[in-house]
Structures are given as structure tokens and as C-alpha cells.
Short mmCIF file of C-alpha atoms in Angstrom, two decimals:
data_model
loop_
_atom_site.label_atom_id
_atom_site.label_comp_id
_atom_site.label_asym_id
_atom_site.label_seq_id
_atom_site.Cartn_x
_atom_site.Cartn_y
_atom_site.Cartn_z
CA MET N 1405 -43.88 4.92 63.64
CA PHE N 1406 -41.99 1.91 65.02
CA GLU N 1407 -39.39 -0.44 65.35
CA LEU N 1408 -38.37 -4.14 65.64
CA SER N 1409 -34.96 -2.88 67.30
CA ARG N 1410 -36.96 -4.55 70.18
CA ARG N 1411 -35.71 -8.02 71.53
CA GLN N 1412 -37.77 -10.20 69.82
CA PHE N 1413 -38.88 -13.90 70.48
CA VAL N 1414 -40.91 -16.18 67.96
CA THR N 1415 -44.55 -17.80 68.30
CA SER N 1416 -45.66 -19.99 66.07
CA THR N 1417 -49.53 -19.74 64.54
CA ALA N 1418 -52.10 -22.39 63.08
CA ALA N 1419 -51.28 -21.46 59.55
CA ALA N 1420 -47.82 -24.72 59.11
CA GLY N 1421 -44.79 -22.18 58.16
CA VAL N 1422 -46.08 -19.46 59.43
CA THR N 1423 -43.65 -17.55 62.73
CA LEU N 1424 -44.17 -14.11 63.64
CA MET N 1425 -41.88 -11.17 65.29
CA THR N 1426 -43.43 -10.62 68.96
CA SER N 1427 -41.79 -8.30 71.63
CA GLN N 1428 -42.38 -8.86 74.01
CA ALA N 1429 -43.80 -4.96 74.67
CA ALA N 1430 -46.28 -4.68 73.07
CA VAL N 1431 -46.88 -1.60 70.24
CA ALA N 1432 -50.11 -0.70 68.93
CA VAL N 1433 -50.89 -0.89 65.09
CA THR N 1434 -53.08 2.06 63.69
CA ARG N 1435 -54.27 1.86 59.75
CA PRO N 1436 -51.78 3.58 57.61
CA GLU N 1437 -52.24 6.71 55.63
CA TRP N 1438 -51.86 5.93 52.27
CA GLY N 1439 -54.57 4.37 50.36
CA ASP N 1440 -53.06 1.95 48.10
CA ALA N 1441 -49.35 1.20 46.53
CA THR N 1442 -49.28 3.50 44.20
CA GLU N 1443 -49.80 6.36 47.14
CA LEU N 1444 -47.48 4.57 49.28
CA ALA N 1445 -44.89 3.97 46.96
CA GLU N 1446 -45.19 7.79 46.31
CA ARG N 1447 -44.61 8.53 50.00
CA ILE N 1448 -41.70 6.62 50.03
CA ALA N 1449 -40.12 8.03 46.78
CA LYS N 1450 -40.64 11.11 48.83
CA ARG N 1451 -39.65 10.79 52.08
CA ASP N 1452 -42.71 11.59 53.35
CA VAL N 1453 -42.00 7.66 55.25
CA SER N 1454 -39.41 5.25 55.09
CA ALA N 1455 -39.72 1.52 53.08
CA LYS N 1456 -38.74 0.34 56.63
CA GLU N 1457 -41.47 1.99 58.10
CA ALA N 1458 -44.40 0.83 55.59
CA VAL N 1459 -42.88 -2.73 55.91
CA GLU N 1460 -42.77 -2.98 60.37
CA TYR N 1461 -45.95 -1.61 59.97
CA SER N 1462 -47.56 -4.45 57.43
CA ILE N 1463 -45.05 -7.07 59.31
CA ARG N 1464 -46.88 -5.69 62.98
CA ALA N 1465 -50.30 -6.05 61.07
CA ALA N 1466 -50.16 -9.47 59.90
CA GLU N 1467 -49.19 -10.65 63.34
CA ALA N 1468 -52.10 -9.26 64.80
CA ALA N 1469 -54.83 -10.35 61.98
CA GLN N 1470 -53.04 -13.95 61.43
CA PRO N 1471 -54.71 -15.41 64.46
CA LYS N 1472 -57.82 -14.00 63.43
CA LEU N 1473 -57.62 -14.41 59.77
CA ASN N 1474 -55.40 -16.71 59.01
CA PHE N 1475 -53.53 -15.99 55.31
CA LEU N 1476 -50.48 -16.65 55.51
CA ALA N 1477 -48.38 -19.87 54.50
CA ILE N 1478 -45.07 -19.16 54.82
CA SER N 1479 -43.59 -16.20 56.56
CA ASP N 1480 -40.81 -14.39 55.29
CA PHE N 1481 -40.19 -11.05 57.59
CA GLU N 1482 -36.83 -11.06 58.88
CA ARG N 1483 -35.63 -11.45 55.42
CA ALA N 1484 -38.09 -8.28 54.13
CA MET N 1485 -36.60 -6.72 57.00
CA ASP N 1486 -32.97 -7.02 55.58
CA LYS N 1487 -34.22 -5.71 51.71
CA VAL N 1488 -35.28 -2.45 53.15
CA ARG N 1489 -32.72 -2.04 56.58
CA SER N 1490 -30.39 0.44 53.89
CA GLY N 1491 -33.30 2.32 51.99
CA PRO N 1492 -36.54 1.45 49.69
CA PRO N 1493 -35.20 -1.49 47.07
CA ALA N 1494 -34.90 0.09 43.17
CA GLY N 1495 -38.09 0.13 41.41
CA PRO N 1496 -41.88 2.23 40.80
CA PHE N 1497 -43.16 0.52 43.96
CA GLY N 1498 -39.70 -0.18 45.52
CA GLY N 1499 -40.54 -0.64 49.12
CA VAL N 1500 -44.11 -1.72 49.06
CA PRO N 1501 -44.89 -4.80 51.05
CA PHE N 1502 -46.12 -7.44 49.61
CA LEU N 1503 -47.54 -10.67 49.58
CA ILE N 1504 -47.28 -13.86 46.94
CA LYS N 1505 -49.83 -16.72 46.58
CA ASP N 1506 -48.25 -20.43 47.52
CA GLN N 1507 -48.68 -21.84 44.37
CA LEU N 1508 -45.36 -19.39 42.53
CA SER N 1509 -42.38 -20.16 43.16
CA TYR N 1510 -40.07 -17.30 44.68
CA ILE N 1511 -36.61 -17.71 45.62
CA GLY N 1512 -35.59 -18.73 48.78
CA LEU N 1513 -39.27 -19.99 49.94
CA PRO N 1514 -41.03 -23.54 49.35
CA THR N 1515 -43.67 -24.03 46.81
CA ARG N 1516 -46.88 -25.80 49.00
CA ALA N 1517 -49.64 -25.12 46.51
CA GLY N 1518 -51.74 -25.51 50.23
CA SER N 1519 -51.28 -29.35 50.24
CA ARG N 1520 -50.01 -31.57 53.17
CA SER N 1521 -47.98 -33.45 50.57
CA ARG N 1522 -45.75 -30.70 49.48
CA GLN N 1523 -45.16 -30.19 52.96
CA GLY N 1524 -41.29 -30.89 52.84
CA SER N 1525 -40.32 -29.40 50.09
CA PRO N 1526 -37.55 -27.36 50.28
CA PRO N 1527 -36.84 -23.39 49.41
CA LEU N 1528 -36.44 -22.81 46.31
CA ALA N 1529 -33.29 -21.78 44.66
CA ARG N 1530 -35.29 -20.05 41.73
CA GLN N 1531 -37.87 -18.63 40.79
CA SER N 1532 -40.60 -17.92 37.31
CA VAL N 1533 -39.91 -15.10 35.02
CA TYR N 1534 -42.95 -13.93 36.18
CA THR N 1535 -41.75 -13.39 40.01
CA ASP N 1536 -38.63 -11.41 39.03
CA ALA N 1537 -40.73 -8.86 37.18
CA PHE N 1538 -42.37 -7.91 40.67
CA ASP N 1539 -38.61 -7.95 42.28
CA ARG N 1540 -37.47 -5.35 39.90
CA ALA N 1541 -40.58 -3.73 40.35
CA GLY N 1542 -39.05 -3.10 44.38
CA LEU N 1543 -42.23 -4.93 45.93
CA VAL N 1544 -41.21 -6.73 49.51
CA VAL N 1545 -42.42 -9.65 49.44
CA LEU N 1546 -43.64 -10.82 53.29
CA GLY N 1547 -44.32 -14.56 52.52
CA LYS N 1548 -46.81 -16.39 50.93
CA THR N 1549 -50.68 -16.41 51.11
CA THR N 1550 -53.14 -19.67 52.57
CA MET N 1551 -55.00 -21.78 48.96
CA PRO N 1552 -57.11 -23.97 48.74
CA GLU N 1553 -55.24 -27.08 47.67
CA PHE N 1554 -53.27 -26.75 44.57
CA GLY N 1555 -56.61 -24.60 44.09
CA PHE N 1556 -59.10 -27.06 43.16
CA LEU N 1557 -61.67 -25.05 45.44
CA PRO N 1558 -63.98 -21.94 45.41
CA THR N 1559 -62.61 -21.05 49.08
CA THR N 1560 -59.73 -21.52 51.27
CA GLU N 1561 -60.53 -23.79 53.85
CA PRO N 1562 -57.59 -26.31 53.80
CA LEU N 1563 -56.51 -29.16 55.56
CA VAL N 1564 -52.51 -28.09 56.10
CA SER N 1565 -53.20 -24.75 57.51
CA GLY N 1566 -57.19 -24.46 58.53
CA VAL N 1567 -59.40 -22.18 57.55
CA THR N 1568 -59.33 -18.48 55.79
CA ARG N 1569 -61.55 -15.86 57.10
CA ASN N 1570 -63.21 -12.93 55.53
CA PRO N 1571 -62.09 -9.57 57.14
CA TRP N 1572 -65.73 -8.14 56.51
CA ASN N 1573 -67.00 -11.43 58.07
CA VAL N 1574 -65.30 -13.79 60.31
CA GLU N 1575 -67.59 -16.57 59.23
CA ARG N 1576 -67.59 -16.43 55.61
CA SER N 1577 -65.28 -17.81 53.14
CA ALA N 1578 -62.41 -14.72 51.48
CA GLY N 1579 -63.20 -16.83 48.46
CA GLY N 1580 -60.55 -18.95 46.65
CA SER N 1581 -57.82 -20.21 45.07
CA SER N 1582 -56.40 -16.33 46.09
CA GLY N 1583 -57.81 -16.33 49.26
CA GLY N 1584 -55.15 -15.50 51.01
CA ALA N 1585 -54.25 -12.90 49.64
CA ALA N 1586 -57.63 -11.56 48.95
CA ALA N 1587 -58.21 -11.26 53.10
CA ALA N 1588 -55.22 -10.11 53.16
CA VAL N 1589 -55.26 -6.73 51.45
CA ALA N 1590 -58.68 -6.24 52.18
CA ALA N 1591 -57.92 -6.48 55.85
CA GLY N 1592 -54.99 -3.94 55.39
CA ILE N 1593 -52.30 -5.93 56.35
CA VAL N 1594 -51.26 -5.30 52.84
CA PRO N 1595 -51.87 -3.33 49.94
CA VAL N 1596 -51.50 -5.25 47.28
CA ALA N 1597 -50.72 -9.14 47.09
CA HIS N 1598 -50.27 -11.36 43.98
CA GLY N 1599 -53.09 -14.12 42.97
CA SER N 1600 -53.59 -16.32 40.28
CA ASP N 1601 -56.86 -17.36 38.33
CA GLY N 1602 -57.71 -20.98 36.99
CA GLY N 1603 -61.13 -21.05 37.07
CA GLY N 1604 -62.50 -17.90 38.93
CA SER N 1605 -58.79 -17.73 41.59
CA LEU N 1606 -58.67 -13.70 41.49
CA ARG N 1607 -62.42 -12.57 40.23
CA ILE N 1608 -64.09 -15.02 43.38
CA PRO N 1609 -62.00 -14.05 46.19
CA GLY N 1610 -62.06 -10.22 44.84
CA SER N 1611 -66.22 -10.21 44.58
CA CYS N 1612 -65.92 -11.86 48.35
CA CYS N 1613 -63.38 -9.59 49.99
CA GLY N 1614 -64.98 -6.76 48.17
CA LEU N 1615 -61.83 -5.59 46.55
CA PHE N 1616 -60.32 -4.92 41.98
CA ALA N 1617 -59.28 -8.45 40.67
CA LEU N 1618 -58.57 -8.59 36.83
CA LYS N 1619 -57.57 -12.56 34.87
CA PRO N 1620 -55.97 -11.94 32.12
CA SER N 1621 -55.88 -13.03 28.78
CA ARG N 1622 -54.19 -16.35 28.47
CA GLY N 1623 -50.32 -15.31 27.11
CA ARG N 1624 -49.93 -11.99 28.04
CA MET N 1625 -48.37 -12.36 31.03
CA LEU N 1626 -44.49 -13.09 31.20
CA GLY N 1627 -43.79 -16.13 30.88
CA THR N 1628 -46.83 -17.51 29.42
CA ARG N 1629 -46.26 -17.20 25.88
CA ASN N 1630 -46.55 -20.91 25.58
CA ASP N 1631 -49.68 -21.24 27.06
CA LEU N 1632 -51.35 -22.00 23.59
CA ASP N 1633 -54.65 -23.14 24.05
CA ALA N 1634 -58.42 -24.48 26.36
CA THR N 1635 -56.35 -26.74 28.94
CA SER N 1636 -53.92 -23.60 29.85
CA THR N 1637 -56.54 -22.31 32.06
CA SER N 1638 -54.39 -20.26 34.85
CA ALA N 1639 -53.29 -16.47 34.45
CA ASP N 1640 -51.68 -14.47 37.00
CA HIS N 1641 -51.95 -11.05 38.53
CA VAL N 1642 -52.98 -9.13 41.48
CA LEU N 1643 -55.66 -8.24 44.00
CA THR N 1644 -55.78 -4.41 44.71
CA ARG N 1645 -58.05 -1.91 46.75
CA SER N 1646 -57.70 0.86 42.86
CA VAL N 1647 -58.03 0.13 39.78
CA ARG N 1648 -54.44 1.64 39.52
CA ASP N 1649 -52.80 0.06 41.38
CA SER N 1650 -53.88 -3.03 39.14
CA ALA N 1651 -53.13 -1.29 35.96
CA ALA N 1652 -49.77 -0.55 37.05
CA LEU N 1653 -49.11 -3.83 38.09
CA PHE N 1654 -50.52 -5.67 35.08
CA ALA N 1655 -47.94 -3.00 33.34
CA LEU N 1656 -44.70 -4.01 34.42
CA THR N 1657 -45.48 -7.74 34.53
CA GLU N 1658 -47.15 -8.08 30.90
CA ASP N 1659 -44.89 -9.87 28.09
CA SER N 1660 -44.46 -6.94 25.73
CA SER N 1661 -40.68 -8.33 24.40
CA ALA N 1662 -41.15 -8.93 20.74
CA GLY N 1663 -42.99 -11.77 19.71
CA SER N 1664 -45.32 -11.59 22.12
CA ARG N 1665 -49.07 -11.78 21.38
CA PHE N 1666 -50.89 -9.08 21.77
CA ALA N 1667 -49.79 -5.52 21.26
CA PRO N 1668 -49.08 -4.53 24.78
CA VAL N 1669 -51.57 -2.54 26.83
CA GLY N 1670 -49.00 -0.04 28.69
CA LEU N 1671 -50.11 2.06 32.23
CA VAL N 1672 -53.53 2.28 31.45
CA LYS N 1673 -54.67 5.80 33.78
CA GLU N 1674 -57.28 6.89 32.18
CA PRO N 1675 -61.10 6.72 32.23
CA ILE N 1676 -62.52 5.16 29.03
CA GLY N 1677 -64.48 7.26 26.84
CA GLY N 1678 -66.87 7.33 24.42
CA ARG N 1679 -70.29 5.15 24.38
CA LEU N 1680 -69.90 1.39 24.53
CA ARG N 1681 -72.37 -1.65 23.87
CA ILE N 1682 -72.17 -3.75 26.85
CA GLY N 1683 -73.98 -7.32 27.25
CA LEU N 1684 -75.89 -8.39 30.17
CA VAL N 1685 -76.30 -11.86 31.25
CA VAL N 1686 -77.86 -12.73 35.15
CA ASN N 1687 -78.76 -16.16 34.73
CA SER N 1688 -75.28 -19.25 34.85
CA PHE N 1689 -74.94 -20.69 31.78
CA ASP N 1690 -77.66 -23.56 32.90
CA GLY N 1691 -80.44 -20.60 33.45
CA SER N 1692 -80.29 -20.76 36.90
CA GLU N 1693 -81.49 -16.92 38.53
CA PRO N 1694 -78.43 -16.06 41.17
CA GLU N 1695 -79.51 -15.03 44.95
CA ARG N 1696 -81.74 -11.90 45.07
CA GLU N 1697 -78.59 -10.16 46.63
CA VAL N 1698 -76.21 -11.05 43.58
CA ARG N 1699 -79.13 -10.25 41.20
CA LYS N 1700 -79.26 -6.84 43.01
CA ALA N 1701 -75.89 -6.04 42.74
CA VAL N 1702 -75.56 -6.71 38.75
CA LEU N 1703 -79.03 -4.60 38.05
CA SER N 1704 -76.89 -2.02 40.47
CA THR N 1705 -74.31 -1.86 38.13
CA ALA N 1706 -76.62 -2.41 34.65
CA LYS N 1707 -77.68 0.91 35.99
CA LEU N 1708 -74.66 2.41 36.53
CA LEU N 1709 -73.15 1.82 33.50
CA THR N 1710 -76.18 3.00 32.00
CA ASP N 1711 -75.74 6.58 33.55
CA LEU N 1712 -72.58 6.48 32.32
CA GLY N 1713 -73.66 6.92 28.89
CA HIS N 1714 -73.21 2.83 27.98
CA GLU N 1715 -75.66 0.49 26.43
CA ILE N 1716 -77.15 -2.17 28.48
CA VAL N 1717 -78.26 -5.27 25.95
CA PRO N 1718 -79.72 -9.00 26.40
CA THR N 1719 -77.16 -11.30 25.96
CA LYS N 1720 -76.80 -14.92 26.52
CA TRP N 1721 -73.72 -17.41 27.18
CA PRO N 1722 -72.80 -18.72 23.86
CA ILE N 1723 -72.16 -22.56 25.86
CA GLY N 1724 -74.42 -24.95 27.89
CA GLU N 1725 -74.76 -27.14 31.20
CA LYS N 1726 -72.46 -29.42 28.91
CA PHE N 1727 -69.46 -26.62 29.47
CA PHE N 1728 -69.31 -27.18 33.48
CA GLN N 1729 -69.34 -31.43 33.00
CA ASP N 1730 -66.63 -31.00 30.26
CA PHE N 1731 -64.11 -28.78 32.65
CA LEU N 1732 -64.99 -30.00 36.08
CA LEU N 1733 -63.88 -33.81 34.17
CA PHE N 1734 -60.71 -31.67 32.98
CA TRP N 1735 -59.96 -29.84 36.14
CA SER N 1736 -60.19 -33.63 37.49
CA SER N 1737 -57.03 -34.48 35.38
CA GLY N 1738 -54.98 -32.24 37.21
CA ALA N 1739 -55.44 -33.71 40.90
CA ALA N 1740 -55.82 -37.37 38.90
CA ALA N 1741 -51.67 -36.26 37.69
CA VAL N 1742 -50.87 -34.55 41.14
CA THR N 1743 -51.36 -37.88 43.03
CA ALA N 1744 -49.91 -40.21 40.56
CA GLN N 1745 -46.34 -37.96 40.77
CA VAL N 1746 -47.20 -38.54 44.82
CA LYS N 1747 -47.51 -42.33 44.99
CA LYS N 1748 -44.82 -42.59 42.34
CA ALA N 1749 -42.12 -41.14 44.38
CA GLN N 1750 -43.49 -41.95 47.39
CA PRO N 1751 -45.01 -45.74 47.15
CA GLU N 1752 -45.33 -46.27 50.81
CA LYS N 1753 -47.60 -43.31 51.87
CA ASN N 1754 -51.03 -43.66 52.29
CA LEU N 1755 -52.36 -41.43 49.98
CA GLU N 1756 -55.48 -40.13 52.80
CA ASP N 1757 -53.20 -38.85 54.38
CA LEU N 1758 -51.17 -36.41 52.23
CA PHE N 1759 -54.20 -35.45 50.49
CA GLU N 1760 -57.86 -33.90 50.70
CA PRO N 1761 -60.56 -36.26 50.34
CA PHE N 1762 -61.75 -33.57 47.32
CA THR N 1763 -58.53 -33.88 45.71
CA LEU N 1764 -59.23 -37.54 45.88
CA GLY N 1765 -62.64 -38.09 44.37
CA LEU N 1766 -61.73 -35.10 41.56
CA ALA N 1767 -59.15 -38.25 41.24
CA ASP N 1768 -61.64 -41.04 41.53
CA LEU N 1769 -63.42 -39.39 38.60
CA LEU N 1770 -61.10 -39.53 36.02
CA ALA N 1771 -60.17 -42.78 36.68
CA LYS N 1772 -64.08 -43.96 36.04
CA THR N 1773 -63.60 -41.74 33.55
CA SER N 1774 -63.07 -43.50 29.97
CA GLU N 1775 -59.73 -41.99 27.41
CA GLN N 1776 -62.40 -40.82 25.11
CA SER N 1777 -64.84 -39.39 27.68
CA LEU N 1778 -61.44 -37.10 28.67
CA GLY N 1779 -60.82 -36.53 25.44
CA ARG N 1780 -64.66 -35.39 24.46
CA ALA N 1781 -64.42 -33.03 27.34
CA VAL N 1782 -60.87 -30.68 25.90
CA ALA N 1783 -62.64 -31.24 22.72
CA GLY N 1784 -65.86 -29.74 23.83
CA LEU N 1785 -63.80 -27.12 25.91
CA LYS N 1786 -61.65 -26.37 22.36
CA GLU N 1787 -65.62 -25.53 20.93
CA ALA N 1788 -66.28 -23.15 24.08
CA ALA N 1789 -63.22 -21.47 23.34
CA ALA N 1790 -63.47 -20.99 19.91
CA ALA N 1791 -67.02 -19.54 19.90
CA TYR N 1792 -65.78 -16.51 22.94
CA ASP N 1793 -64.60 -13.94 20.18
CA PRO N 1794 -67.91 -14.52 17.60
CA TRP N 1795 -69.70 -14.05 20.64
CA PHE N 1796 -69.20 -10.73 21.12
CA ALA N 1797 -69.37 -10.33 17.72
CA SER N 1798 -72.17 -11.48 16.23
CA SER N 1799 -74.04 -9.15 18.90
CA LYS N 1800 -71.63 -6.16 17.90
CA LEU N 1801 -70.56 -5.80 21.88
CA ASP N 1802 -67.70 -4.39 23.14
CA ALA N 1803 -67.87 -6.27 26.76
CA VAL N 1804 -70.68 -8.17 28.26
CA LEU N 1805 -71.89 -7.90 32.08
CA SER N 1806 -72.58 -10.41 34.63
CA PRO N 1807 -72.55 -12.19 37.71
CA VAL N 1808 -69.34 -13.18 39.33
CA VAL N 1809 -70.99 -15.89 41.56
CA PHE N 1810 -74.05 -17.13 42.58
CA THR N 1811 -74.02 -16.04 45.62
CA PRO N 1812 -72.86 -13.88 48.64
CA PRO N 1813 -69.86 -14.51 50.27
CA PRO N 1814 -71.12 -17.89 51.67
CA PRO N 1815 -70.97 -19.51 55.33
CA LEU N 1816 -67.12 -21.01 55.75
CA GLY N 1817 -67.89 -24.59 55.28
CA TYR N 1818 -70.71 -24.57 52.61
CA LEU N 1819 -67.65 -25.85 50.21
CA SER N 1820 -65.35 -27.15 52.41
CA GLY N 1821 -63.84 -30.33 50.80
CA SER N 1822 -64.81 -31.68 53.76
CA GLN N 1823 -68.46 -31.76 52.43
CA PRO N 1824 -69.64 -35.51 50.75
CA MET N 1825 -68.49 -35.28 47.13
CA ASP N 1826 -71.97 -35.39 45.14
CA VAL N 1827 -73.38 -32.99 47.27
CA LEU N 1828 -69.65 -30.29 47.11
CA MET N 1829 -70.38 -31.27 43.39
CA GLU N 1830 -73.64 -29.95 42.55
CA ARG N 1831 -72.81 -26.47 45.11
CA LEU N 1832 -69.66 -25.88 42.84
CA ILE N 1833 -71.61 -26.29 39.75
CA ARG N 1834 -73.87 -23.80 40.93
CA TYR N 1835 -71.69 -21.13 42.90
CA ALA N 1836 -68.86 -21.06 40.12
CA GLY N 1837 -70.31 -21.45 37.51
CA TYR N 1838 -69.79 -18.01 35.87
CA THR N 1839 -66.43 -17.53 36.14
CA PRO N 1840 -64.69 -20.92 34.07
CA TYR N 1841 -65.80 -19.89 30.48
CA HIS N 1842 -62.82 -17.28 30.45
CA ASN N 1843 -60.29 -19.14 31.64
CA VAL N 1844 -60.58 -21.82 28.88
CA ALA N 1845 -61.11 -19.03 26.57
CA GLY N 1846 -58.57 -17.16 27.85
CA GLY N 1847 -60.11 -13.66 27.86
CA PRO N 1848 -60.20 -11.25 30.07
CA ALA N 1849 -62.44 -10.46 33.13
CA MET N 1850 -62.70 -8.24 36.10
CA SER N 1851 -64.74 -8.10 38.97
CA VAL N 1852 -64.98 -4.91 40.34
CA PRO N 1853 -66.26 -4.36 44.07
CA LEU N 1854 -69.81 -2.06 43.48
CA TYR N 1855 -72.13 -3.39 45.83
CA TRP N 1856 -72.51 -4.14 49.08
CA THR N 1857 -75.51 -5.71 51.33
CA ALA N 1858 -77.89 -4.59 53.66
CA LYS N 1859 -75.10 -7.33 56.36
CA GLY N 1860 -71.98 -5.12 54.63
CA LEU N 1861 -71.30 -8.32 52.35
CA PRO N 1862 -69.04 -7.45 48.94
CA ILE N 1863 -70.86 -9.10 45.97
CA GLY N 1864 -68.14 -8.38 42.70
CA SER N 1865 -69.64 -7.40 39.49
CA GLN N 1866 -68.46 -9.75 36.28
CA LEU N 1867 -67.21 -7.54 33.26
CA CYS N 1868 -65.31 -9.26 29.95
CA THR N 1869 -64.42 -8.49 26.71
CA PRO N 1870 -62.88 -10.48 23.93
CA THR N 1871 -58.81 -11.69 24.17
CA GLY N 1872 -56.31 -9.24 24.46
CA GLN N 1873 -58.64 -6.31 25.69
CA GLU N 1874 -57.28 -5.64 29.13
CA GLY N 1875 -56.90 -2.01 28.44
CA LEU N 1876 -60.57 -1.55 27.85
CA LEU N 1877 -61.58 -3.24 30.75
CA PHE N 1878 -58.73 -1.02 32.63
CA GLY N 1879 -60.83 1.70 31.38
CA LEU N 1880 -64.32 0.79 32.00
CA ALA N 1881 -62.64 0.08 35.58
CA LEU N 1882 -61.51 3.31 36.12
CA GLN N 1883 -64.53 5.01 34.99
CA LEU N 1884 -66.87 2.52 37.25
CA GLU N 1885 -63.99 3.86 40.20
CA GLN N 1886 -64.48 7.35 39.38
CA ALA N 1887 -68.43 7.42 39.59
CA ARG N 1888 -68.51 4.83 42.40
CA PRO N 1889 -65.29 4.58 45.04
CA TRP N 1890 -64.43 1.78 47.12
CA ALA N 1891 -61.07 1.85 47.19
CA ARG N 1892 -60.97 3.17 51.28
CA ARG N 1893 -63.81 1.29 52.14
CA HIS N 1894 -62.64 -1.02 54.75
CA PRO N 1895 -64.36 -3.52 56.68
CA ASP N 1896 -65.45 -2.42 60.26
CA LYS N 1897 -62.94 -4.41 62.40
CA TYR N 1898 -59.32 -3.07 62.38
CA TRP N 1899 -57.85 -6.41 62.07
CA PHE N 1900 -54.71 -4.80 63.58
CA ALA N 1901 -55.68 -2.70 65.94
#
């Protein structure tokens, strides 16, 4: 392994807030021997590899890949090294390198949420109870990952830090809003990274980058007990190569204290047993058929599930086209809130210099909407949420299989905020139509990387269950992973070589 003891100098990169520790003497970085975070943690515990070596590796890999992929929003390399100089931190993942999305609070780092409006934000002195759980697990935070401005788009191409590229094809989107996290894990920089999902923001990058991504039920994770209805859409978890990594981090970060909304899932270790009745819906909520490769991907998963003994039956979404219109109107209220807050605090500033055109376009959409129309949209979302669990019960379904997104990873620019508002809105409704319903309903859903196109682009398959049934999803995912392994599949290019 290598050391960081040589004289170093600091080099700025394209991503604001990122500094790389680059030695004057080049050091080769080879792909590590461990496959996932669980394996690395075991090797550190056995002293086959030191935590210092593992963190050094990820820092060197980040240094090599950052100029090419641009996944880091803020680096924290020096503090990461300080945490492992005398051995691994305590915890089941002690010494495993980790990244946090730039939307989650972390002591000592600012939270900028991919926006120029927060570039002057100071380092935080407090963090969430959810973040505390990562520290208790022994994970070593190397910094924060890139995201679109406030997570409003399903691609990571913010003006503040530039385009984040997909390791499988650098001309393609890594997805969003957890695109930086997905790119880092897919490229092999870290074995696991935090992300969040307010309308597909874990599952879409998971699909785009060939990773496993599960969105938990509303109120499942630490610190979310007060997230009560359809207007609380966001959920935190991680992006991983293996199902076992995701299941282990889930068990460490779910709310298992007295009065928790759901009975704890705990650590799911075994594939599911028995036969499930799984609904299949291929078309989008408005009846649109996805692109050919996406259709092939989801039908391939349906066949695999059948081969594993499960019953696949056709089903239909319990929502229609109005759902996404209601969702976008509700989504615009978030943009209106953040822009109004900045305008009040800094009235002398020009909002066009602080926010992206799409964010301002969303805020303008709300400004042109009456309170009654917004109220009807929220009521429509609550009605859609109420139909979610009965959807499974009425058809006696254990789970539902669908695409994650409408197309394979799209070209960079296709969904960027630089597109005209009317063009972008039309593309968003089609591309991201499969994922927001689970956020509004509060049900769990996952993207499973079971298919790659002839051109080497990953396409995930989405599986969802009634609220609170993450244990079933993990068991099913372990069965699928065992039948069609993907964890050691990497992009052809070694981004850190």
C-alpha cells in the first residue's frame, strides 16, 4: 500500500470547495482486493489491511477520478486521515471510507445543496441523529458528494460545481439527485455512499450507475418519526454494490427505539423463501411505453423472478396523469420557499445570480398558481397516497415490479436546468414518472441492477412493497443477487488508474 507522508501540495479542482492532496511523486492506485464495505470491514478487523491504508486508497482514487468524473462537492481528506492514524474508529464498519451527500448535515462541513445561494455557508457545529449513526458505525467521511440544486432534477449537472459524469459512459448522466454518490461508488472510489430520495433520487442514480439502491418507508429511519403524510417525501439511505451492505447500514440507521412507527427490520441476511405474487407494470402512469431497452430490462427481471418460482401478474398503477401534475406543483413549492428565504435575507442580491433557471422557473410556476390550486394538488397527492397499500391488498400482491426510469442513462444536457422550462417539464414527466409515487405514498422501493445494454449502460428494475415491508425487499434482493450477481461488475475504465 501507499502512504501520504511525502511532502504534499493542495490543488483546486473544478468542483467548488474541493481540495485534493496531490503528492509531488506520482503513486499508482490499483483496484483494491475487497469487494464491498462488509468485506473491507472484516479485513480491517482481522488486520489484513489497516484503516489507514483503506482511507489512503480512497483518497488517492478520489484524486485521480475527480477531474474526470466530478463527484466531490467538498473534500475532508485531512480530517479523514486524522481519524485513522492510530487505528480504525469503533463500530461495525470501522475504517471504511464513506461519502455524504451535500444535503445532509455533518459537523465541520457546510451544507450547500448544490446551490450558488449557499456558497458562503459556514461549517456546521451540529448534525442530525441520522448522521450520528454513520459515525457510530465507524464510517470515515471523506467529504460530500455533488447533487443538482436542492435536488430538484434527476440529473447531477449543477452550475455551481459542473457536470457529474457517469463512470460507465462519461457522456451520460449519473442520475440525480444523489448522482455524485452513485458515481463515486460505481467508479470504485468508496464502497458505499449516503444518498437521499425525494422523488427517485436514490433509485434513479442506482439505475444509471448499476448500483443497488433502496428507498425506505416514510418515518422508518432515525429522525423521521414526525414525517407524517404525503408532503414528507424524502428518505435517506445509501448506494451500494452489494445488498448486504445496504441491509447492514439500514439496520444501523433505522429507528428501533420505543415508539418507532414500524417494528424494526433488523439485519436481513438470507434470501427470501417461498413464492411471492408480484404485479408487473411496464408502462408509465399515463400509459406511455418506455424505451425498448428499458422494456427488455424489466421483462428480463420478470422472467428471472418467474424462474425463481414467483408468480408474475399484470397490474395497473392506482394513479393517473393528474398525479404527476400535482407532484410537480407541490415540488415547485419547495423552490418557492428557498428562493423567498434568500430574497428576504439578501434583498440586494439578484436571484438570477444565486439560483438556476429551473429553480426560478419552479418558483415562478407556484407564483402563478392560486392557493386553491395548490391545495387541490396536495389533496390529490394525499388521495394517491391513500390508494397505495390498498393497491397491493385488492390484487393480493406481495410486491410490484416496474421500470425505474423511462430510458437508459440519458446524454448529459438532456435533463439539465439549461433546457427551456417547457421542454424540460415534458421530459421530466416522461423520464421520471415511475419513482415519485412511492415517495408520496411513503412506501419502500428499490432499484436492482440486473441488466446492461449492448453498449454497456446499466438499467435497474424497480420493486416496491406495501409500507413497512423493507424486510421483504431485502430478502428478494438477496435472492436476485444470488441468481444474477452484479457486485463485482465494474466499468471497463479504471477511473483511478
